[in-house]
mmCIF file of C-alpha atoms in Angstrom:
data_model
loop_
_atom_site.group_PDB
_atom_site.id
_atom_site.type_symbol
_atom_site.label_atom_id
_atom_site.label_comp_id
_atom_site.label_asym_id
_atom_site.label_seq_id
_atom_site.Cartn_x
_atom_site.Cartn_y
_atom_site.Cartn_z
ATOM 1 C CA UNK A 5 32.647 -0.856 -5.569
ATOM 2 C CA UNK A 6 31.233 -3.797 -3.698
ATOM 3 C CA UNK A 7 31.585 -7.110 -5.355
ATOM 4 C CA UNK A 8 28.954 -9.643 -5.708
ATOM 5 C CA UNK A 9 28.733 -12.447 -3.542
ATOM 6 C CA UNK A 10 26.934 -15.524 -3.328
ATOM 7 C CA UNK A 11 24.920 -17.937 -0.820
ATOM 8 C CA UNK A 12 23.018 -20.648 -1.716
ATOM 9 C CA UNK A 13 23.077 -19.981 -5.054
ATOM 10 C CA UNK A 14 21.767 -16.510 -4.362
ATOM 11 C CA UNK A 15 22.853 -12.990 -5.351
ATOM 12 C CA UNK A 16 23.433 -10.665 -2.528
ATOM 13 C CA UNK A 17 25.091 -7.646 -3.830
ATOM 14 C CA UNK A 18 24.638 -5.472 -6.311
ATOM 15 C CA UNK A 19 24.928 -6.331 -9.983
ATOM 16 C CA UNK A 20 29.060 -5.799 -11.151
ATOM 17 C CA UNK A 21 29.511 -2.681 -13.503
ATOM 18 C CA UNK A 22 31.703 -5.192 -15.800
ATOM 19 C CA UNK A 23 28.324 -6.927 -16.624
ATOM 20 C CA UNK A 24 27.128 -6.148 -20.217
ATOM 21 C CA UNK A 25 23.959 -5.057 -20.536
ATOM 22 C CA UNK A 26 23.027 -8.337 -22.543
ATOM 23 C CA UNK A 27 24.351 -10.131 -19.741
ATOM 24 C CA UNK A 28 22.214 -8.596 -16.864
ATOM 25 C CA UNK A 29 19.384 -9.020 -19.415
ATOM 26 C CA UNK A 30 19.760 -12.905 -19.796
ATOM 27 C CA UNK A 31 20.189 -13.118 -16.405
ATOM 28 C CA UNK A 32 17.045 -11.156 -15.182
ATOM 29 C CA UNK A 33 14.806 -13.353 -17.706
ATOM 30 C CA UNK A 34 16.488 -16.746 -16.446
ATOM 31 C CA UNK A 35 14.318 -16.247 -13.155
ATOM 32 C CA UNK A 36 11.322 -16.625 -14.848
ATOM 33 C CA UNK A 37 9.547 -19.016 -16.360
ATOM 34 C CA UNK A 38 6.502 -19.858 -18.836
ATOM 35 C CA UNK A 39 3.873 -20.713 -16.398
ATOM 36 C CA UNK A 40 5.569 -18.258 -13.833
ATOM 37 C CA UNK A 41 2.739 -15.450 -12.354
ATOM 38 C CA UNK A 42 4.644 -12.314 -11.278
ATOM 39 C CA UNK A 43 3.997 -9.397 -8.838
ATOM 40 C CA UNK A 44 5.785 -6.226 -9.558
ATOM 41 C CA UNK A 45 6.101 -4.198 -5.987
ATOM 42 C CA UNK A 46 6.703 -0.458 -6.250
ATOM 43 C CA UNK A 47 6.294 2.278 -4.082
ATOM 44 C CA UNK A 48 4.204 4.361 -6.658
ATOM 45 C CA UNK A 49 6.241 7.397 -8.130
ATOM 46 C CA UNK A 50 6.756 8.102 -11.845
ATOM 47 C CA UNK A 51 10.266 6.601 -11.184
ATOM 48 C CA UNK A 52 8.825 3.680 -10.157
ATOM 49 C CA UNK A 53 5.916 3.399 -12.440
ATOM 50 C CA UNK A 54 7.610 3.618 -15.334
ATOM 51 C CA UNK A 55 9.870 0.947 -14.397
ATOM 52 C CA UNK A 56 6.969 -1.459 -13.615
ATOM 53 C CA UNK A 57 5.781 -0.819 -17.413
ATOM 54 C CA UNK A 58 9.211 -1.665 -18.563
ATOM 55 C CA UNK A 59 9.126 -5.121 -17.051
ATOM 56 C CA UNK A 60 5.908 -5.991 -18.048
ATOM 57 C CA UNK A 61 7.149 -5.062 -21.450
ATOM 58 C CA UNK A 62 10.087 -7.455 -20.989
ATOM 59 C CA UNK A 63 7.974 -10.070 -19.182
ATOM 60 C CA UNK A 64 5.689 -10.152 -22.125
ATOM 61 C CA UNK A 65 5.125 -13.654 -23.607
ATOM 62 C CA UNK A 66 7.773 -15.470 -21.285
ATOM 63 C CA UNK A 67 5.450 -15.719 -18.113
ATOM 64 C CA UNK A 68 1.884 -16.463 -17.584
ATOM 65 C CA UNK A 69 0.946 -13.227 -16.220
ATOM 66 C CA UNK A 70 2.092 -9.786 -14.246
ATOM 67 C CA UNK A 71 0.464 -7.840 -11.781
ATOM 68 C CA UNK A 72 1.990 -4.234 -10.592
ATOM 69 C CA UNK A 73 1.074 -3.426 -6.810
ATOM 70 C CA UNK A 74 1.471 -0.342 -4.823
ATOM 71 C CA UNK A 75 1.181 -0.057 -0.956
ATOM 72 C CA UNK A 76 0.880 3.528 -1.174
ATOM 73 C CA UNK A 77 -1.960 5.764 -2.079
ATOM 74 C CA UNK A 78 -1.562 7.882 -5.198
ATOM 75 C CA UNK A 79 -2.413 11.134 -4.466
ATOM 76 C CA UNK A 80 0.242 13.438 -5.827
ATOM 77 C CA UNK A 81 -2.102 15.307 -9.351
ATOM 78 C CA UNK A 82 1.556 14.688 -11.283
ATOM 79 C CA UNK A 83 1.586 10.845 -10.209
ATOM 80 C CA UNK A 84 -2.605 10.283 -10.865
ATOM 81 C CA UNK A 85 -2.730 12.173 -13.904
ATOM 82 C CA UNK A 86 0.192 9.905 -15.372
ATOM 83 C CA UNK A 87 -1.416 6.579 -14.352
ATOM 84 C CA UNK A 88 -4.788 8.086 -15.742
ATOM 85 C CA UNK A 89 -3.258 8.994 -18.895
ATOM 86 C CA UNK A 90 -1.162 6.535 -19.714
ATOM 87 C CA UNK A 91 -3.709 3.504 -18.377
ATOM 88 C CA UNK A 92 -1.470 2.081 -16.242
ATOM 89 C CA UNK A 93 -3.142 -0.917 -14.669
ATOM 90 C CA UNK A 94 -2.601 -1.239 -10.891
ATOM 91 C CA UNK A 95 -3.662 -3.021 -7.892
ATOM 92 C CA UNK A 96 -3.356 -2.064 -4.062
ATOM 93 C CA UNK A 97 -0.259 -4.059 -2.492
ATOM 94 C CA UNK A 98 -3.523 -4.929 0.184
ATOM 95 C CA UNK A 99 -5.767 -5.934 -1.728
ATOM 96 C CA UNK A 100 -3.668 -9.128 -3.580
ATOM 97 C CA UNK A 101 -2.420 -12.360 -2.254
ATOM 98 C CA UNK A 102 1.131 -12.298 -2.178
ATOM 99 C CA UNK A 103 1.567 -15.686 -1.464
ATOM 100 C CA UNK A 104 -0.277 -16.780 -4.800
ATOM 101 C CA UNK A 105 1.996 -15.787 -7.156
ATOM 102 C CA UNK A 106 4.990 -17.218 -8.031
ATOM 103 C CA UNK A 107 7.670 -14.827 -8.356
ATOM 104 C CA UNK A 108 8.262 -11.072 -6.784
ATOM 105 C CA UNK A 109 10.142 -8.241 -8.444
ATOM 106 C CA UNK A 110 10.700 -5.049 -6.448
ATOM 107 C CA UNK A 111 12.022 -2.330 -8.386
ATOM 108 C CA UNK A 112 13.022 1.444 -7.452
ATOM 109 C CA UNK A 113 13.451 0.472 -3.569
ATOM 110 C CA UNK A 114 15.078 -2.327 -1.325
ATOM 111 C CA UNK A 115 13.294 -4.540 0.919
ATOM 112 C CA UNK A 116 14.134 -2.013 3.740
ATOM 113 C CA UNK A 117 12.123 1.051 2.241
ATOM 114 C CA UNK A 118 8.943 -0.325 4.074
ATOM 115 C CA UNK A 119 7.938 -2.390 6.839
ATOM 116 C CA UNK A 120 5.673 -4.212 4.259
ATOM 117 C CA UNK A 121 8.218 -4.735 1.660
ATOM 118 C CA UNK A 122 10.138 -6.721 4.237
ATOM 119 C CA UNK A 123 7.492 -9.320 4.352
ATOM 120 C CA UNK A 124 7.995 -10.287 1.490
ATOM 121 C CA UNK A 125 10.853 -12.630 -0.501
ATOM 122 C CA UNK A 126 11.510 -10.979 -3.592
ATOM 123 C CA UNK A 127 13.440 -12.770 -6.380
ATOM 124 C CA UNK A 128 14.570 -9.695 -8.015
ATOM 125 C CA UNK A 129 15.473 -6.172 -6.716
ATOM 126 C CA UNK A 130 16.394 -3.584 -9.186
ATOM 127 C CA UNK A 131 17.473 -0.334 -7.982
ATOM 128 C CA UNK A 132 19.135 2.965 -8.197
ATOM 129 C CA UNK A 133 19.410 3.738 -4.451
ATOM 130 C CA UNK A 134 22.359 3.727 -2.298
ATOM 131 C CA UNK A 135 22.556 -0.084 -1.558
ATOM 132 C CA UNK A 136 21.715 -0.372 2.845
ATOM 133 C CA UNK A 137 22.570 -4.003 3.050
ATOM 134 C CA UNK A 138 23.091 -7.408 1.050
ATOM 135 C CA UNK A 139 19.948 -8.874 -0.089
ATOM 136 C CA UNK A 140 18.959 -12.384 -0.717
ATOM 137 C CA UNK A 141 17.658 -12.539 -4.153
ATOM 138 C CA UNK A 142 17.749 -14.505 -7.374
ATOM 139 C CA UNK A 143 18.891 -11.541 -9.287
ATOM 140 C CA UNK A 144 19.539 -8.408 -7.513
ATOM 141 C CA UNK A 145 21.009 -4.972 -9.869
ATOM 142 C CA UNK A 146 21.564 -1.840 -7.279
ATOM 143 C CA UNK A 147 23.223 0.596 -9.100
ATOM 144 C CA UNK A 148 23.218 3.912 -6.914
ATOM 145 C CA UNK A 149 25.368 6.068 -9.237
ATOM 146 C CA UNK A 150 22.230 5.958 -11.542
ATOM 147 C CA UNK A 151 19.930 8.898 -11.391
ATOM 148 C CA UNK A 152 16.789 6.948 -12.038
ATOM 149 C CA UNK A 153 15.935 3.046 -12.153
ATOM 150 C CA UNK A 154 14.030 4.368 -15.645
ATOM 151 C CA UNK A 155 17.764 4.693 -16.942
ATOM 152 C CA UNK A 156 18.553 0.900 -16.258
ATOM 153 C CA UNK A 157 15.203 0.091 -17.637
ATOM 154 C CA UNK A 158 15.876 1.422 -20.982
ATOM 155 C CA UNK A 159 19.650 -0.435 -21.045
ATOM 156 C CA UNK A 160 17.235 -3.741 -20.271
ATOM 157 C CA UNK A 161 15.005 -2.585 -23.315
ATOM 158 C CA UNK A 162 17.423 -1.853 -25.555
ATOM 159 C CA UNK A 163 19.742 -5.154 -24.380
ATOM 160 C CA UNK A 164 16.784 -6.886 -25.969
ATOM 161 C CA UNK A 165 15.774 -4.772 -29.211
ATOM 162 C CA UNK A 166 12.561 -3.960 -27.734
ATOM 163 C CA UNK A 167 11.542 -0.425 -29.221
ATOM 164 C CA UNK A 168 9.077 1.193 -26.356
ATOM 165 C CA UNK A 169 5.678 1.885 -27.164
ATOM 166 C CA UNK A 170 5.130 5.874 -27.091
ATOM 167 C CA UNK A 171 3.112 5.254 -23.643
ATOM 168 C CA UNK A 172 6.103 3.241 -22.242
ATOM 169 C CA UNK A 173 9.005 5.742 -23.861
ATOM 170 C CA UNK A 174 6.969 8.863 -22.173
ATOM 171 C CA UNK A 175 7.090 7.489 -18.576
ATOM 172 C CA UNK A 176 10.259 6.250 -18.595
ATOM 173 C CA UNK A 177 11.403 9.765 -20.319
ATOM 174 C CA UNK A 178 8.945 11.462 -17.723
ATOM 175 C CA UNK A 179 11.352 8.886 -14.878
ATOM 176 C CA UNK A 180 13.742 10.084 -15.681
ATOM 177 C CA UNK A 181 13.123 13.801 -15.430
ATOM 178 C CA UNK A 182 11.804 13.510 -12.007
ATOM 179 C CA UNK A 183 14.492 11.448 -9.878
ATOM 180 C CA UNK A 184 17.182 13.640 -11.533
ATOM 181 C CA UNK A 185 15.141 16.887 -11.205
ATOM 182 C CA UNK A 186 16.134 17.817 -15.286
ATOM 183 C CA UNK A 187 19.574 16.577 -14.306
ATOM 184 C CA UNK A 188 20.183 19.109 -11.816
ATOM 185 C CA UNK A 189 20.476 15.992 -9.103
ATOM 186 C CA UNK A 190 23.620 14.022 -9.261
ATOM 187 C CA UNK A 191 23.347 11.750 -12.794
ATOM 188 C CA UNK A 192 25.882 9.513 -14.438
ATOM 189 C CA UNK A 193 26.572 9.409 -18.568
ATOM 190 C CA UNK A 194 24.177 6.218 -18.855
ATOM 191 C CA UNK A 195 21.069 8.711 -17.760
ATOM 192 C CA UNK A 196 21.864 11.407 -20.226
ATOM 193 C CA UNK A 197 22.219 8.301 -23.184
ATOM 194 C CA UNK A 198 18.778 7.084 -21.988
ATOM 195 C CA UNK A 199 17.255 9.967 -21.838
ATOM 196 C CA UNK A 200 18.540 11.205 -25.541
ATOM 197 C CA UNK A 201 17.129 7.629 -26.725
ATOM 198 C CA UNK A 202 13.809 8.447 -25.713
ATOM 199 C CA UNK A 203 13.338 11.932 -26.819
ATOM 200 C CA UNK A 204 12.026 11.306 -29.860
ATOM 201 C CA UNK A 205 9.904 8.468 -29.036
ATOM 202 C CA UNK A 206 8.193 9.920 -25.930
ATOM 203 C CA UNK A 207 4.931 12.185 -25.839
ATOM 204 C CA UNK A 208 6.913 14.994 -24.434
ATOM 205 C CA UNK A 209 3.942 17.497 -24.279
ATOM 206 C CA UNK A 210 1.792 14.916 -22.869
ATOM 207 C CA UNK A 211 5.127 14.945 -19.928
ATOM 208 C CA UNK A 212 4.822 18.655 -19.715
ATOM 209 C CA UNK A 213 1.148 18.361 -18.796
ATOM 210 C CA UNK A 214 2.140 15.898 -16.235
ATOM 211 C CA UNK A 215 4.885 18.317 -14.722
ATOM 212 C CA UNK A 216 2.606 20.884 -14.746
ATOM 213 C CA UNK A 217 -0.308 19.095 -12.762
ATOM 214 C CA UNK A 218 0.665 19.163 -9.398
ATOM 215 C CA UNK A 219 -1.859 21.618 -6.682
ATOM 216 C CA UNK A 220 -5.611 21.924 -6.046
ATOM 217 C CA UNK A 221 -6.780 25.099 -5.393
ATOM 218 C CA UNK A 222 -7.790 23.750 -1.886
ATOM 219 C CA UNK A 223 -3.776 23.189 -1.234
ATOM 220 C CA UNK A 224 -3.048 27.055 -1.588
ATOM 221 C CA UNK A 225 -3.673 27.271 1.643
ATOM 222 C CA UNK A 226 -0.758 25.916 2.477
ATOM 223 C CA UNK A 227 1.609 28.359 1.090
ATOM 224 C CA UNK A 228 0.049 31.035 2.944
ATOM 225 C CA UNK A 229 0.632 28.809 6.451
ATOM 226 C CA UNK A 230 4.142 28.208 4.881
ATOM 227 C CA UNK A 231 4.628 32.051 4.067
ATOM 228 C CA UNK A 232 3.452 32.646 7.471
ATOM 229 C CA UNK A 233 5.605 30.594 9.822
ATOM 230 C CA UNK A 234 8.799 30.860 7.852
ATOM 231 C CA UNK A 235 11.834 31.618 10.077
ATOM 232 C CA UNK A 236 15.358 32.162 8.552
ATOM 233 C CA UNK A 237 18.784 31.454 10.129
ATOM 234 C CA UNK A 238 21.978 31.847 8.635
ATOM 235 C CA UNK A 239 21.135 30.556 4.759
ATOM 236 C CA UNK A 240 18.173 28.171 6.433
ATOM 237 C CA UNK A 241 14.748 28.190 5.779
ATOM 238 C CA UNK A 242 12.288 26.705 8.339
ATOM 239 C CA UNK A 243 8.668 26.241 8.048
ATOM 240 C CA UNK A 244 6.170 23.758 9.783
ATOM 241 C CA UNK A 245 2.740 23.567 7.532
ATOM 242 C CA UNK A 246 0.787 21.579 10.578
ATOM 243 C CA UNK A 247 -1.325 18.887 9.612
ATOM 244 C CA UNK A 248 -1.676 18.206 5.712
ATOM 245 C CA UNK A 249 -3.770 15.966 3.831
ATOM 246 C CA UNK A 250 -0.905 14.798 1.733
ATOM 247 C CA UNK A 251 3.092 15.037 2.351
ATOM 248 C CA UNK A 252 3.351 15.781 -1.186
ATOM 249 C CA UNK A 253 2.249 19.098 -0.802
ATOM 250 C CA UNK A 254 5.334 19.596 1.453
ATOM 251 C CA UNK A 255 7.955 18.574 -1.306
ATOM 252 C CA UNK A 256 6.382 21.164 -3.524
ATOM 253 C CA UNK A 257 6.840 24.073 -0.733
ATOM 254 C CA UNK A 258 10.224 23.054 -0.356
ATOM 255 C CA UNK A 259 11.076 23.032 -4.051
ATOM 256 C CA UNK A 260 9.708 26.261 -4.130
ATOM 257 C CA UNK A 261 11.428 27.814 -1.172
ATOM 258 C CA UNK A 262 14.490 26.202 -2.648
ATOM 259 C CA UNK A 263 14.202 28.749 -5.327
ATOM 260 C CA UNK A 264 15.051 31.763 -2.520
ATOM 261 C CA UNK A 265 18.831 33.075 -3.484
ATOM 262 C CA UNK A 266 21.384 32.934 -0.826
ATOM 263 C CA UNK A 267 19.399 29.604 1.169
ATOM 264 C CA UNK A 268 21.512 26.820 1.813
ATOM 265 C CA UNK A 269 19.161 24.744 2.879
ATOM 266 C CA UNK A 270 15.072 24.573 3.369
ATOM 267 C CA UNK A 271 13.300 21.900 5.853
ATOM 268 C CA UNK A 272 9.585 21.871 6.062
ATOM 269 C CA UNK A 273 7.671 19.948 8.019
ATOM 270 C CA UNK A 274 4.201 18.769 8.044
ATOM 271 C CA UNK A 275 1.812 16.203 10.512
ATOM 272 C CA UNK A 276 0.208 13.338 7.724
ATOM 273 C CA UNK A 277 -1.468 9.891 9.755
ATOM 274 C CA UNK A 278 -0.014 10.518 13.149
ATOM 275 C CA UNK A 279 3.634 11.189 11.875
ATOM 276 C CA UNK A 280 5.711 14.555 11.558
ATOM 277 C CA UNK A 281 7.204 13.949 7.554
ATOM 278 C CA UNK A 282 10.343 16.423 7.126
ATOM 279 C CA UNK A 283 11.576 17.605 3.949
ATOM 280 C CA UNK A 284 14.994 18.298 3.298
ATOM 281 C CA UNK A 285 16.372 20.414 0.392
ATOM 282 C CA UNK A 286 19.972 21.948 -0.088
ATOM 283 C CA UNK A 287 22.402 22.395 -2.836
ATOM 284 C CA UNK A 288 24.511 19.139 -2.496
ATOM 285 C CA UNK A 289 27.503 20.982 -2.332
ATOM 286 C CA UNK A 290 29.909 20.006 0.707
ATOM 287 C CA UNK A 291 26.802 18.808 2.481
ATOM 288 C CA UNK A 292 23.970 15.860 2.113
ATOM 289 C CA UNK A 293 20.659 16.129 2.724
ATOM 290 C CA UNK A 294 20.599 12.310 2.909
ATOM 291 C CA UNK A 295 23.114 12.030 5.855
ATOM 292 C CA UNK A 296 21.314 14.644 7.842
ATOM 293 C CA UNK A 297 17.855 13.366 7.375
ATOM 294 C CA UNK A 298 19.720 9.949 8.953
ATOM 295 C CA UNK A 299 21.977 12.003 11.254
ATOM 296 C CA UNK A 300 18.531 13.481 12.899
ATOM 297 C CA UNK A 301 16.021 11.098 12.596
ATOM 298 C CA UNK A 302 17.281 7.709 11.554
ATOM 299 C CA UNK A 303 16.964 6.151 14.685
ATOM 300 C CA UNK A 304 13.436 6.902 15.659
ATOM 301 C CA UNK A 305 11.918 6.575 11.843
ATOM 302 C CA UNK A 306 12.469 6.731 8.298
ATOM 303 C CA UNK A 307 15.326 8.741 7.611
ATOM 304 C CA UNK A 308 17.365 9.118 4.069
ATOM 305 C CA UNK A 309 17.742 10.323 0.521
ATOM 306 C CA UNK A 310 20.109 12.025 -1.779
ATOM 307 C CA UNK A 311 23.096 14.826 -1.310
ATOM 308 C CA UNK A 312 20.354 17.521 -2.392
ATOM 309 C CA UNK A 313 17.187 16.366 -1.344
ATOM 310 C CA UNK A 314 15.944 13.730 1.730
ATOM 311 C CA UNK A 315 12.695 13.115 3.777
ATOM 312 C CA UNK A 316 12.257 11.686 7.031
ATOM 313 C CA UNK A 317 9.295 10.129 8.509
ATOM 314 C CA UNK A 318 8.595 9.998 12.264
ATOM 315 C CA UNK A 319 6.050 8.725 14.426
ATOM 316 C CA UNK A 320 4.311 11.124 17.090
ATOM 317 C CA UNK A 321 4.921 8.545 20.166
ATOM 318 C CA UNK A 322 8.862 8.535 19.237
ATOM 319 C CA UNK A 323 9.123 11.711 19.599
ATOM 320 C CA UNK A 324 6.834 12.080 22.796
ATOM 321 C CA UNK A 325 5.146 14.717 21.667
ATOM 322 C CA UNK A 326 1.276 15.618 19.804
ATOM 323 C CA UNK A 327 0.816 17.496 16.832
ATOM 324 C CA UNK A 328 0.150 20.334 18.896
ATOM 325 C CA UNK A 329 3.511 20.564 20.664
ATOM 326 C CA UNK A 330 5.053 20.857 16.775
ATOM 327 C CA UNK A 331 5.814 24.446 15.156
ATOM 328 C CA UNK A 332 8.057 25.745 13.183
ATOM 329 C CA UNK A 333 10.692 26.644 16.026
ATOM 330 C CA UNK A 334 10.218 22.254 17.225
ATOM 331 C CA UNK A 335 11.478 21.720 13.586
ATOM 332 C CA UNK A 336 14.320 24.149 14.188
ATOM 333 C CA UNK A 337 15.414 22.837 17.337
ATOM 334 C CA UNK A 338 15.303 19.113 16.182
ATOM 335 C CA UNK A 339 17.996 20.132 13.155
ATOM 336 C CA UNK A 340 19.823 23.091 13.919
ATOM 337 C CA UNK A 341 22.876 21.141 16.059
ATOM 338 C CA UNK A 342 23.432 18.408 13.214
ATOM 339 C CA UNK A 343 23.480 21.630 10.705
ATOM 340 C CA UNK A 344 26.775 23.499 10.336
#
């Protein structure tokens, strides 16, 4: 486990697991002052949205104001439903002046996750994804073996003796469910403890509504395309969907195809905003979708993920291709030499 190192008083690696939740909470609170205006930056998905809500609760009465901002369009219907039903106040990152905020917090991501994040000097970084490098920040808490960042924020709330409202508990409960895929992905006991704590506090009927709302009628055509394009080879399913309104439909199709028996790998791709988006799924047993994504596309685009699920986004110009040059056979050719 990497140890914490300090440079000029700044923590540049993940927090020690030996620290108690109360110690982490006190170090987190110590970053902020009463007159601080705080910007919480997220790449909006259920886990990140829930964490932002929790941070807002933790800092209530301790700072002057807090704004949650995200660079990505929230287009996936589950997430739209979550934001609307829980009335989560959000701003687009491009519409706020980052320099006007005295403190910046990044949660459920690290600064190199998106180019827009790299331009911001964060005071706090809280994440559960693999550590990509050491980060200069006043407070860093990165625990890659946690299944969800929401589980970490539950620990902060409990250390602060703050019982979450129904809305906050529902968001955190849903965040853990989504990021652990109902505990089918890697998680640790701490995720289970947080999940159980939230079980009686969350509105589980509302969570079910979030889960069921993930398709528009107009998007059913992509399933037809996927089935028509589907190619099978030695336990692997490949499908290129073509141009899509949102990459989220690729995730839904990949998860759907991952239900098929005797399949070790599922690779689904599509074109969005002049980028090739590839979704990887596998069982995570003696294989890693995240490592495969990085091996195939890490040098020319954004690529990575967990053992069972990963994603890559590659500019078409980096592939020296147009959208018309890419099909299911292309997807197969680009990836098969890295697959055992």
